[in-house]
CSV table of C-alpha atoms in Angstrom, one decimal:
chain,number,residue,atom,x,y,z
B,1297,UNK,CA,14.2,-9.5,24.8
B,1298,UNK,CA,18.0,-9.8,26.2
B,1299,UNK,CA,18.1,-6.4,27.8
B,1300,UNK,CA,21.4,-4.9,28.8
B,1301,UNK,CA,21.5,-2.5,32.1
B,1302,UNK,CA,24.2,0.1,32.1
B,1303,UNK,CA,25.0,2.1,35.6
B,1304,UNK,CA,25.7,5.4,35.2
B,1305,UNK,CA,25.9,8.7,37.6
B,1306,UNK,CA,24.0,12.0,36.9
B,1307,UNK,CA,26.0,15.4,37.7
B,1308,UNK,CA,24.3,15.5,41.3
B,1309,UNK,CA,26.5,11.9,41.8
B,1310,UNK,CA,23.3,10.3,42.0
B,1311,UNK,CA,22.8,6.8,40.3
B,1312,UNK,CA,20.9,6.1,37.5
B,1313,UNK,CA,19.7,3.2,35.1
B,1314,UNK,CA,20.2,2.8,31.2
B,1315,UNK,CA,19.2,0.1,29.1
B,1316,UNK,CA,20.2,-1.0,25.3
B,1317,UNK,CA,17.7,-3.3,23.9
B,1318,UNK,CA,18.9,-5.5,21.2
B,1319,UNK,CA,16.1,-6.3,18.7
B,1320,UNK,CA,14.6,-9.8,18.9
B,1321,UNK,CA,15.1,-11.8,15.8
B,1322,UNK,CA,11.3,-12.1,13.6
B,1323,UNK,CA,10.0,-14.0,11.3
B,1324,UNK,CA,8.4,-12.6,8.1
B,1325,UNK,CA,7.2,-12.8,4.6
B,1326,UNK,CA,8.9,-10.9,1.4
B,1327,UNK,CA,6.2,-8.6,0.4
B,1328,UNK,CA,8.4,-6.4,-2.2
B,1329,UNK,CA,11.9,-5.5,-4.0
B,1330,UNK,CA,13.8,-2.9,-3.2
B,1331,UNK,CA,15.2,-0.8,-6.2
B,1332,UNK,CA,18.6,-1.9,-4.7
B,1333,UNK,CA,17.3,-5.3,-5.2
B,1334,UNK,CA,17.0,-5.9,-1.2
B,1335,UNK,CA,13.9,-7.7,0.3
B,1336,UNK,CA,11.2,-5.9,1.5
B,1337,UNK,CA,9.9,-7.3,5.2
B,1338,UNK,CA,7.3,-5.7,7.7
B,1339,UNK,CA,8.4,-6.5,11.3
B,1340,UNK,CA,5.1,-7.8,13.5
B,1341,UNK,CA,5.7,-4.2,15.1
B,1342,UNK,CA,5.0,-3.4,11.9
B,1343,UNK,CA,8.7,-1.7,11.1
B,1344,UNK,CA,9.5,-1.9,7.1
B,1345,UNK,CA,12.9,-3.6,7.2
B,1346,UNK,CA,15.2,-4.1,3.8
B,1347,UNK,CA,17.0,-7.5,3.9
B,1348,UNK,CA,19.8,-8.9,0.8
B,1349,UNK,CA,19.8,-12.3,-0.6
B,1350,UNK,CA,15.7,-13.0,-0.2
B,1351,UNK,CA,13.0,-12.7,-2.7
B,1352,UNK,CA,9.7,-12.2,-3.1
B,1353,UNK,CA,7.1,-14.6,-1.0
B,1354,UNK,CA,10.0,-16.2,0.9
B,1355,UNK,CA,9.1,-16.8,4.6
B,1356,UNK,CA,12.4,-16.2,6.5
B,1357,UNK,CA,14.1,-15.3,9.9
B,1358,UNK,CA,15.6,-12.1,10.8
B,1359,UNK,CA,18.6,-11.3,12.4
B,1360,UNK,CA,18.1,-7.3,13.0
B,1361,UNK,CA,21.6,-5.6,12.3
B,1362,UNK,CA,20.4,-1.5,12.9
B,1363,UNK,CA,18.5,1.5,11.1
B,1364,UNK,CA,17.9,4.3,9.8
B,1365,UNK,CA,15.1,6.7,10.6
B,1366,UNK,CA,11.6,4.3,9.8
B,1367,UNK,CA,13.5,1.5,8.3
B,1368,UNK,CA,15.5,-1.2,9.8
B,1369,UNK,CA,17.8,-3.6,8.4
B,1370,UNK,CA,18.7,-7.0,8.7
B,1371,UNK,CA,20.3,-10.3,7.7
B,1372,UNK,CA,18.7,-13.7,6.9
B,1373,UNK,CA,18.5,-15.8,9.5
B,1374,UNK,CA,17.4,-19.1,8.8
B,1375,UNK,CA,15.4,-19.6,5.6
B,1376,UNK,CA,11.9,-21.0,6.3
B,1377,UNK,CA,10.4,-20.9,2.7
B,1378,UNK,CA,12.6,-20.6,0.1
B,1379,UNK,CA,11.4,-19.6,-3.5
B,1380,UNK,CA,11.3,-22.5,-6.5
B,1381,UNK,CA,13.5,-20.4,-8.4
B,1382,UNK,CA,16.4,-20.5,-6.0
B,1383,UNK,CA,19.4,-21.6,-7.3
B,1384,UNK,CA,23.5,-22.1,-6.6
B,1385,UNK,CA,25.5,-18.8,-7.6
B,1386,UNK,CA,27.7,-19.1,-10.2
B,1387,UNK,CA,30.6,-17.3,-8.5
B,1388,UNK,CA,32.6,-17.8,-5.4
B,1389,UNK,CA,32.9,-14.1,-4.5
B,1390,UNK,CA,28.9,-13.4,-4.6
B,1391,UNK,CA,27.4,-12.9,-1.0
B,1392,UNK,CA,26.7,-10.3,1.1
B,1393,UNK,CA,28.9,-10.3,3.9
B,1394,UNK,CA,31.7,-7.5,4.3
B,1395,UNK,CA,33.9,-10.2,2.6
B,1396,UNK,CA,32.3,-11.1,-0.3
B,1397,UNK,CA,31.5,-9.4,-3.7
B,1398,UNK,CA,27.8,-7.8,-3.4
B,1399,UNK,CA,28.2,-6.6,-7.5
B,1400,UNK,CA,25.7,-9.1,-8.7
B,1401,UNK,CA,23.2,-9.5,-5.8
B,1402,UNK,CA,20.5,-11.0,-7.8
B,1403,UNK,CA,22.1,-13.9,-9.4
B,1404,UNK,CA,20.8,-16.8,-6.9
B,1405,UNK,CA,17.5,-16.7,-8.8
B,1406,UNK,CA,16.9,-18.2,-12.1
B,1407,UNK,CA,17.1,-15.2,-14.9
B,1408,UNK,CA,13.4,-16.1,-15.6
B,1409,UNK,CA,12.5,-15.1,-11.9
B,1410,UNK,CA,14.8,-12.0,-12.4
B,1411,UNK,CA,12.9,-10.7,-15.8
B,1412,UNK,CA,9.7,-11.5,-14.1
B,1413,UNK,CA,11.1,-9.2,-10.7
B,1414,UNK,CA,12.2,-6.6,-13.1
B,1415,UNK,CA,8.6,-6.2,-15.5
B,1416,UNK,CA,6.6,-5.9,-12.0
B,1417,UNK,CA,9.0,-3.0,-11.7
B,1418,UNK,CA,8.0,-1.3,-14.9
B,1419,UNK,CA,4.2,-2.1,-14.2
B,1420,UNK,CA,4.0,-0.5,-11.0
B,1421,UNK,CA,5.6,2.4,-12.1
B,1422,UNK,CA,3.1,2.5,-15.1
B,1423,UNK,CA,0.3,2.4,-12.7
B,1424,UNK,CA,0.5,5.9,-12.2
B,1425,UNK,CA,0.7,6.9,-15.7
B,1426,UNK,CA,-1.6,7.8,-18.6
B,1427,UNK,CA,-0.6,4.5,-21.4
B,1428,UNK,CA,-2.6,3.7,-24.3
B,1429,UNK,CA,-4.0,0.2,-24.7
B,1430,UNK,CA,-1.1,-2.1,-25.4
B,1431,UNK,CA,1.9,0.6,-24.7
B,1432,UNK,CA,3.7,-1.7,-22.5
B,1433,UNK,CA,5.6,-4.5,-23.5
B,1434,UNK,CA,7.4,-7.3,-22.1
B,1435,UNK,CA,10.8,-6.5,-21.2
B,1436,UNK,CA,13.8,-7.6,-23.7
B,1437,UNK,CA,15.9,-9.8,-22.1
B,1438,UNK,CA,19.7,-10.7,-22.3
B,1439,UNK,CA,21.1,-12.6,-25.0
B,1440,UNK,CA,23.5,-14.0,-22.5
B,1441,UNK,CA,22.7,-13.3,-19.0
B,1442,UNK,CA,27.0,-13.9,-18.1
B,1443,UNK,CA,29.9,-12.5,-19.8
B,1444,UNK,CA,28.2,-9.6,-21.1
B,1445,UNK,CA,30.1,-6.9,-19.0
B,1446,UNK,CA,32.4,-5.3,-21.8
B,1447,UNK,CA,33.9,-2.9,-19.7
B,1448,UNK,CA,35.0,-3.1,-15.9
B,1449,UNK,CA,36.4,-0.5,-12.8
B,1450,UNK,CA,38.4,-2.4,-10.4
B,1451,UNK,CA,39.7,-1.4,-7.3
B,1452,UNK,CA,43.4,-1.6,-5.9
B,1453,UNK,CA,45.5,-1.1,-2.8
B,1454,UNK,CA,48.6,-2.6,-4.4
B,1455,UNK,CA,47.6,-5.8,-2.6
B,1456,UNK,CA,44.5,-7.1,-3.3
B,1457,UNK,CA,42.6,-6.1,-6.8
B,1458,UNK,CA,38.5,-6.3,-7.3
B,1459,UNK,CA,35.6,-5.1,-6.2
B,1460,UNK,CA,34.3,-3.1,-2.9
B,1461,UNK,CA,31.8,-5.3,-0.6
B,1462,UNK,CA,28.2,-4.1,-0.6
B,1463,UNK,CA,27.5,-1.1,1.9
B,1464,UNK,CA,31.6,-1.0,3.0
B,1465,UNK,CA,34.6,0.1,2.1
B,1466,UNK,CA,36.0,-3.3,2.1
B,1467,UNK,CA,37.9,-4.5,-0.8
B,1468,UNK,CA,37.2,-8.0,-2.0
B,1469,UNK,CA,39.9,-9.2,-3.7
B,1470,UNK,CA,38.2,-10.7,-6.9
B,1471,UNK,CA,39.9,-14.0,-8.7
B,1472,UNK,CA,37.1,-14.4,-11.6
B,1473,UNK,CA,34.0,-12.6,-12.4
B,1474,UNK,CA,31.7,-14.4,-14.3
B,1475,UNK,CA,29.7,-11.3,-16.1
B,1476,UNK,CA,32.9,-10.0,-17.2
B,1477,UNK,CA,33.4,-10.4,-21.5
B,1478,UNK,CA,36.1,-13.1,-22.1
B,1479,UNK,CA,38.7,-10.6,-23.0
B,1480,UNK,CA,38.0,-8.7,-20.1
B,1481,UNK,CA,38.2,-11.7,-17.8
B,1482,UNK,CA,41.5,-12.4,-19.7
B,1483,UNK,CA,42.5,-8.4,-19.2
B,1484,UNK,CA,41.1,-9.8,-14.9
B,1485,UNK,CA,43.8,-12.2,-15.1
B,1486,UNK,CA,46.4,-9.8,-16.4
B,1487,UNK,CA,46.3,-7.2,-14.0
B,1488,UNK,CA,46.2,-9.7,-11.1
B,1489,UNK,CA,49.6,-11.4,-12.5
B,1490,UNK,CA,51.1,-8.0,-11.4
B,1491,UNK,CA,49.7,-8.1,-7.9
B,1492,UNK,CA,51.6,-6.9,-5.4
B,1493,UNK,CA,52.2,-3.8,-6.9
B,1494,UNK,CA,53.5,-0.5,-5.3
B,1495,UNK,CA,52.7,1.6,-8.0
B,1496,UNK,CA,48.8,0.8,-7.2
B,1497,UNK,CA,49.4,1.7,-3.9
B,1498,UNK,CA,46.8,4.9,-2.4
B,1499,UNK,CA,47.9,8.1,-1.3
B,1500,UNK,CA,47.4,8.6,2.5
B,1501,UNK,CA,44.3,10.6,1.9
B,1502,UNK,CA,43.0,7.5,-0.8
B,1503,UNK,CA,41.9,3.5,0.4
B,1504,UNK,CA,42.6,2.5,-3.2
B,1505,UNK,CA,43.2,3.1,-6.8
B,1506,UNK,CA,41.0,2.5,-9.7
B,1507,UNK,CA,41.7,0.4,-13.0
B,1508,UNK,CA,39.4,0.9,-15.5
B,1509,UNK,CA,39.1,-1.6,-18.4
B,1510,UNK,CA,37.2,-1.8,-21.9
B,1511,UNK,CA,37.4,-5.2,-24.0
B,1512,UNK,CA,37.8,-2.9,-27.2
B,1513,UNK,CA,41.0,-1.0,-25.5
B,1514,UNK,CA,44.3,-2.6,-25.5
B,1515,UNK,CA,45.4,-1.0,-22.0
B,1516,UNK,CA,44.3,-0.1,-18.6
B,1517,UNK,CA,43.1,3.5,-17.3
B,1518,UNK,CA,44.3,4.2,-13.8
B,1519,UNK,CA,42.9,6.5,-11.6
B,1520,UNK,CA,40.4,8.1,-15.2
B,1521,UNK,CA,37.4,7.0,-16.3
B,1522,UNK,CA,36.4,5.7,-19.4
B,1523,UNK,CA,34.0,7.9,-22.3
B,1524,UNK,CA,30.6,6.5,-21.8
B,1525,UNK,CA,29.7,3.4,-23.3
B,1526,UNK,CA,26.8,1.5,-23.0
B,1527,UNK,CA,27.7,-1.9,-20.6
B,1528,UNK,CA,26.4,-4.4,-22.5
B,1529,UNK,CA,27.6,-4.7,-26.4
B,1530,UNK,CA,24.5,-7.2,-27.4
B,1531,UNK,CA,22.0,-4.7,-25.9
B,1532,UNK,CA,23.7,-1.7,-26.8
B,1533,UNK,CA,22.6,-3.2,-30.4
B,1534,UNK,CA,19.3,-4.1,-29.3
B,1535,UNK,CA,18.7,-0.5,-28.0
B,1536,UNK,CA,19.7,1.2,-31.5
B,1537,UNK,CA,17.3,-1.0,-33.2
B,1538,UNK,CA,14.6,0.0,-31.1
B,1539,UNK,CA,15.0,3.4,-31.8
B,1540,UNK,CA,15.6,2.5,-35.3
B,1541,UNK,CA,12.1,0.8,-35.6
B,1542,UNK,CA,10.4,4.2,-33.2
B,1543,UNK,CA,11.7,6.5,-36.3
B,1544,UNK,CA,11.2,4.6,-39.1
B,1545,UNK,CA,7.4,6.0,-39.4
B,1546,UNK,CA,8.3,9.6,-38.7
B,1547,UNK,CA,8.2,12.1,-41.4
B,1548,UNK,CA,12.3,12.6,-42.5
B,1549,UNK,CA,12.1,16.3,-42.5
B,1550,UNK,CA,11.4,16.6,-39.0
B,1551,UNK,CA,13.9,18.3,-36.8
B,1552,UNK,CA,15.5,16.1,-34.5
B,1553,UNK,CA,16.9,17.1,-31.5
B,1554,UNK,CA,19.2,14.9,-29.3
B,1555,UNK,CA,19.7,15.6,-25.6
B,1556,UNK,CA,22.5,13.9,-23.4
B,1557,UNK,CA,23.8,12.5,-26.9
B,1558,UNK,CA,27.6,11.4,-25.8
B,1559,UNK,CA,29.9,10.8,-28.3
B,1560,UNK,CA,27.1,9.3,-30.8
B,1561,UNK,CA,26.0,5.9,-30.1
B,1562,UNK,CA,22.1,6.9,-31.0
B,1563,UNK,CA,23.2,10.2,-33.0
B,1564,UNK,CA,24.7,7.7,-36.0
B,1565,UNK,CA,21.0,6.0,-35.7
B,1566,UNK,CA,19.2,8.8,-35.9
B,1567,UNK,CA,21.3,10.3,-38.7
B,1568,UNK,CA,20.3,7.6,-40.9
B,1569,UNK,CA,16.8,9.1,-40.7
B,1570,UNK,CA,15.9,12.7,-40.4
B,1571,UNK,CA,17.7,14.9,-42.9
B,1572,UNK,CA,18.6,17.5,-39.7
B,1573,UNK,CA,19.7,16.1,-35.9
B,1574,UNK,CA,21.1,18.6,-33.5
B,1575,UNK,CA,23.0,16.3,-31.2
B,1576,UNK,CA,23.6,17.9,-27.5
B,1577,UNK,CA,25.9,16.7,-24.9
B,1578,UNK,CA,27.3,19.1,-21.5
B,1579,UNK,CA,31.0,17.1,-22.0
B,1580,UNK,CA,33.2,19.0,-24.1
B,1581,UNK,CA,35.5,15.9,-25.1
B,1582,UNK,CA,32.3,13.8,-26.0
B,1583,UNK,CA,30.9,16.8,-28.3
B,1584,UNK,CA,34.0,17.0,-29.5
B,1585,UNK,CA,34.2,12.8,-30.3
B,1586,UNK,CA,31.2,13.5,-31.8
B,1587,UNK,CA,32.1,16.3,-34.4
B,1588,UNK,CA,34.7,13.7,-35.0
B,1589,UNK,CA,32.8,11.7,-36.9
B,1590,UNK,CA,31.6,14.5,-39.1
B,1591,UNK,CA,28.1,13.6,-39.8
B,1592,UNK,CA,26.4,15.9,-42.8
B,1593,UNK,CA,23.2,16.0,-41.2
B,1594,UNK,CA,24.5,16.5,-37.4
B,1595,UNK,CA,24.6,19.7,-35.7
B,1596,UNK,CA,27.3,18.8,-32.3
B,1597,UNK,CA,26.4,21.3,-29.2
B,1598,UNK,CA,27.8,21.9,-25.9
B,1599,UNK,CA,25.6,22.9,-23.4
B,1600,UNK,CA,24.8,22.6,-19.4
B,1601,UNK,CA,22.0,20.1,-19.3
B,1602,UNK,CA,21.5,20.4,-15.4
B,1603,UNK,CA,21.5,24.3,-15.8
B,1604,UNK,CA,18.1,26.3,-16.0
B,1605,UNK,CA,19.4,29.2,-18.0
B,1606,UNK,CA,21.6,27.1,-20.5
B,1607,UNK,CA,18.7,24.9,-21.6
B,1608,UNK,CA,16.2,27.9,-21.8
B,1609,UNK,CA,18.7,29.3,-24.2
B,1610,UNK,CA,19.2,25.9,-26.1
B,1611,UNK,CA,15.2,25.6,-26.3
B,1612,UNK,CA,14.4,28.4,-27.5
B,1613,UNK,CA,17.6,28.0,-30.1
B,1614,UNK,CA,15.9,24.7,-31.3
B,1615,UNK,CA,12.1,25.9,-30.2
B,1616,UNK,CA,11.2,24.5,-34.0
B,1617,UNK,CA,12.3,21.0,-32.9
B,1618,UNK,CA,9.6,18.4,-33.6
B,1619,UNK,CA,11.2,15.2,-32.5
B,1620,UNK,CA,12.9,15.0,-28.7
B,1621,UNK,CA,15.3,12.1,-28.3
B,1622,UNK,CA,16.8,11.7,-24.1
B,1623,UNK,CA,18.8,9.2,-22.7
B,1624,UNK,CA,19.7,10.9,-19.2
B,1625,UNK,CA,21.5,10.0,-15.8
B,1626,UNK,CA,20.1,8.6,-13.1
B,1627,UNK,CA,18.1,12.0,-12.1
B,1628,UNK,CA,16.5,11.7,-15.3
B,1629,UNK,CA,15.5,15.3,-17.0
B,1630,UNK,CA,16.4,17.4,-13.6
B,1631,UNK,CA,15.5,20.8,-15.7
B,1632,UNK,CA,12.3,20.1,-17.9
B,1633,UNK,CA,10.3,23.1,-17.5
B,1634,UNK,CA,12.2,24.9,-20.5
B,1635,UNK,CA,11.6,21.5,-22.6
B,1636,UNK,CA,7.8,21.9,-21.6
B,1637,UNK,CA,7.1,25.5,-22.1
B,1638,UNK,CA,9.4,25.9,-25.5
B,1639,UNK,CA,9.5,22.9,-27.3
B,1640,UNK,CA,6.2,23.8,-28.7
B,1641,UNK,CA,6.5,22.3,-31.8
B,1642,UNK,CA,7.1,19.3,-30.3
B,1643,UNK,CA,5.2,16.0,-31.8
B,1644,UNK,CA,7.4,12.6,-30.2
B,1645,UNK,CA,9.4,11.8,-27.6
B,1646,UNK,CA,11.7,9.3,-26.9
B,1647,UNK,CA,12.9,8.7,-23.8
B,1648,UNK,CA,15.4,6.1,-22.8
B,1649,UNK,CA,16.0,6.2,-19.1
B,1650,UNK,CA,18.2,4.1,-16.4
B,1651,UNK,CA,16.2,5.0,-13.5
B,1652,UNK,CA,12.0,3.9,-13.3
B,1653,UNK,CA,11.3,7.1,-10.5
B,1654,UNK,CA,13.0,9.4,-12.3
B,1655,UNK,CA,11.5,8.7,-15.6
B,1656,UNK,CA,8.4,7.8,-14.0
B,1657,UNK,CA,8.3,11.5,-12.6
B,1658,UNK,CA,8.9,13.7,-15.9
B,1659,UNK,CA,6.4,11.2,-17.9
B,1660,UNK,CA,3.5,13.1,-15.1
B,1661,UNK,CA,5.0,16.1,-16.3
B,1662,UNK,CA,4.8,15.3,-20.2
B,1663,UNK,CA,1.4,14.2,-19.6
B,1664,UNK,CA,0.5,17.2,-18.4
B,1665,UNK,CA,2.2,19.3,-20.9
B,1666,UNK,CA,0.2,17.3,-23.5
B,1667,UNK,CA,1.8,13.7,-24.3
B,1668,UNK,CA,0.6,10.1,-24.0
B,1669,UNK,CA,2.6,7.1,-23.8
B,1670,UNK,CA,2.0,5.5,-26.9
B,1671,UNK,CA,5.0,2.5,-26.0
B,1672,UNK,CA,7.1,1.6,-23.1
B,1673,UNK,CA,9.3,-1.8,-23.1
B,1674,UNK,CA,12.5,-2.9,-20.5
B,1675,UNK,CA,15.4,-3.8,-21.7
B,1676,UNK,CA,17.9,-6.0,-19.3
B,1677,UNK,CA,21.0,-4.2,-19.4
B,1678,UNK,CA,22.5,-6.0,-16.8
B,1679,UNK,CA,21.7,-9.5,-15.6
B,1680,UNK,CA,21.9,-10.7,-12.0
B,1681,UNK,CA,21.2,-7.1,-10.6
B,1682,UNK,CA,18.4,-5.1,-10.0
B,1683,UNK,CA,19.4,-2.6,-12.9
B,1684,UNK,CA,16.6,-2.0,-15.5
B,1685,UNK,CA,16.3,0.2,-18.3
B,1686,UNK,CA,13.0,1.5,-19.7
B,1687,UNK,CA,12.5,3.0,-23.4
B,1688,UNK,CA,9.0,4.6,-24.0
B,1689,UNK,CA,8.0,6.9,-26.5
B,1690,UNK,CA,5.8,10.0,-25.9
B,1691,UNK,CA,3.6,11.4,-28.4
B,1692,UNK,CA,1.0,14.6,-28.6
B,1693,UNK,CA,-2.1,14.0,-27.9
């Protein structure tokens, strides 16, 4: 080990010896993905460390850059044995230094290798739970796996325009992005032709603005961001029908009831359907794009999702609910126990979720308020990351 000795003096003036021990590189085998998509590596110490730009049973070389707590982190190297499914990046700006674009860490393997990463990720979380025979599915992949991204948030200091490295705050001034729709590479272009630009500049207290783009918007939101829409327009599609083809066997007259509904994208769906939804959203200008469309059969509610009070009221307002449709945040149904002690009536649930822990923990809590999981497929929402969606159904058992 290079060791470094620092001389120092105690407050008696006597003389006394530090050291700072850098880490010796290692060499080690990919044993795991990170949700991040990083490389999981166990140091011959036996240290966990989390490393970008491998994947899984690649023999590499680490370069040991810090950590936190139990886990370390590092860089690659040298590359010893490098997966069959390798391949060139399609963009100049991917990498994973402080310099280059870390948006799309995943797209050096082949989209086969990336499906294949992402069902393991959906079949270990299953592991844990209570599925009937043949409830999972293979995951739905992409149509396209580039120029998918219908809508885009750059970032700006006037100078450069793009995206922020991976685990900085450095800006990487993007030229192209190859997952971006045509029109909103086109709408890329645009923006860049007005680079420099002192309107774009920060405040003091700000490193950048942001520019928010949609390909179905003619403009450019600075500094706001956009309603929620779904990423990927194909998908989007593919996710409707899904729950399209979930309902379709479900008696009409049940009472649906919608939770974390938006502005409607699954609300029109399951409108077609049950003569009754009750559509429920905590953002007052989405329930109110959602009245908008003035549905016969749709009941629009505000209420505080993430507040224990508010959904005990709304609960036991809709108590007689017999279908539950979610499509949550990242932390997933946060306040469940109302859903679980009033929704008695309760006989399906479909839960789409962007996050496989989170999901993965309220399914243990559905089991044990009653419910098996009857189907549970991936969808690919976003190629060339680590991103995975999972829809399931629930029903009583």
């Amino acid at each position: 080990r290079q060791q470094v000795i620092m001389t120092t003096f105690n407050r008696s003036g006597r003389r006394k010896l530090a050291s700072n021990t850098k880490p010796e590189a290692f060499v080690g085998t990919v044993r795991d993905m990170a949700s991040d998509g990083r490389g999981v590596v166990r140091a011959p110490s036996g240290k966990v460390f989390l490393v970008s730009g491998v994947w899984l049973d690649e023999t590499i070389e680490i370069e040991p850059t810090g950590s936190k707590g139990s886990i370390g982190f590092g860089v690659v190297k040298r590359l010893i044995e490098a997966s069959d499914e390798r391949r060139e990046p399609s963009c100049g700006h991917h990498g994973f230094s402080s310099a280059q674009c870390g948006g799309c860490p995943w797209q050096f393997m082949s989209y086969v290798a990336q499906l294949k990463a992402k069902q393991g990720r959906i079949e270990a979380h299953c592991a844990k739970l209570e599925l009937e025979d043949a409830a999972l599915k293979p995951i739905l992949a992409a149509p396209s796996e580039w120029q998918y991204r219908n809508r885009a948030q750059f970032k700006t200091d006037g100078a450069k325009l793009g995206y922020v490295a991976s685990g900085s705050n450095t800006l990487v001034d993007v030229k192209e992005c190859p997952v971006l729709t045509p029109v909103n590479q086109s709408s890329l272009g645009s923006l860049r032709r007005h680079l420099p630009n002192k309107e774009w500049r920060p405040s003091k207290s700000n490193l950048w603005r942001t520019l928010n783009i949609d390909d179905t918007e003619s403009g450019v939101s600075v500094d706001a961001r956009l309603p929620f829409r779904q990423g990927n327009t194909d998908q989007n599609h593919n996710l409707r029908q899904w729950i399209r083809e979930q309902i379709s066997a479900l008696p009409r007259d049940w009472a649906a009831l919608e939770l974390f509904a938006g502005s409607g994208n699954f609300t029109t769906v399951l409108a077609e359907h049950f003569t009754h939804v009750t559509a429920v959203e905590g953002d007052e200008s989405s329930v109110g794009e959602l009245a908008s469309l003035k549905l016969s059969n749709v009941t629009a509610a505000c209420y505080n999702l993430f507040n224990e009070t508010a959904m005990d009221l709304l609960c036991k307002t809709y108590k007689k609910s017999q279908v539950l449709v979610v499509d949550p945040p990242r932390d997933g149904l946060k306040v469940r126990a109302p859903l679980l002690r009033r929704l008695r009536a309760l006989e399906a649930v479909i839960y789409i979720s962007c996050d496989l822990a989170t999901w993965q923990r309220d399914c243990l809590d559905w089991h044990k308020a009653g419910f098996t999981l009857r189907s549970v497929q991936g969808i690919d929402l976003f190629p060339q990351t680590p991103h995975v969606e999972v829809m399931s159904v629930l029903a009583r058992r």
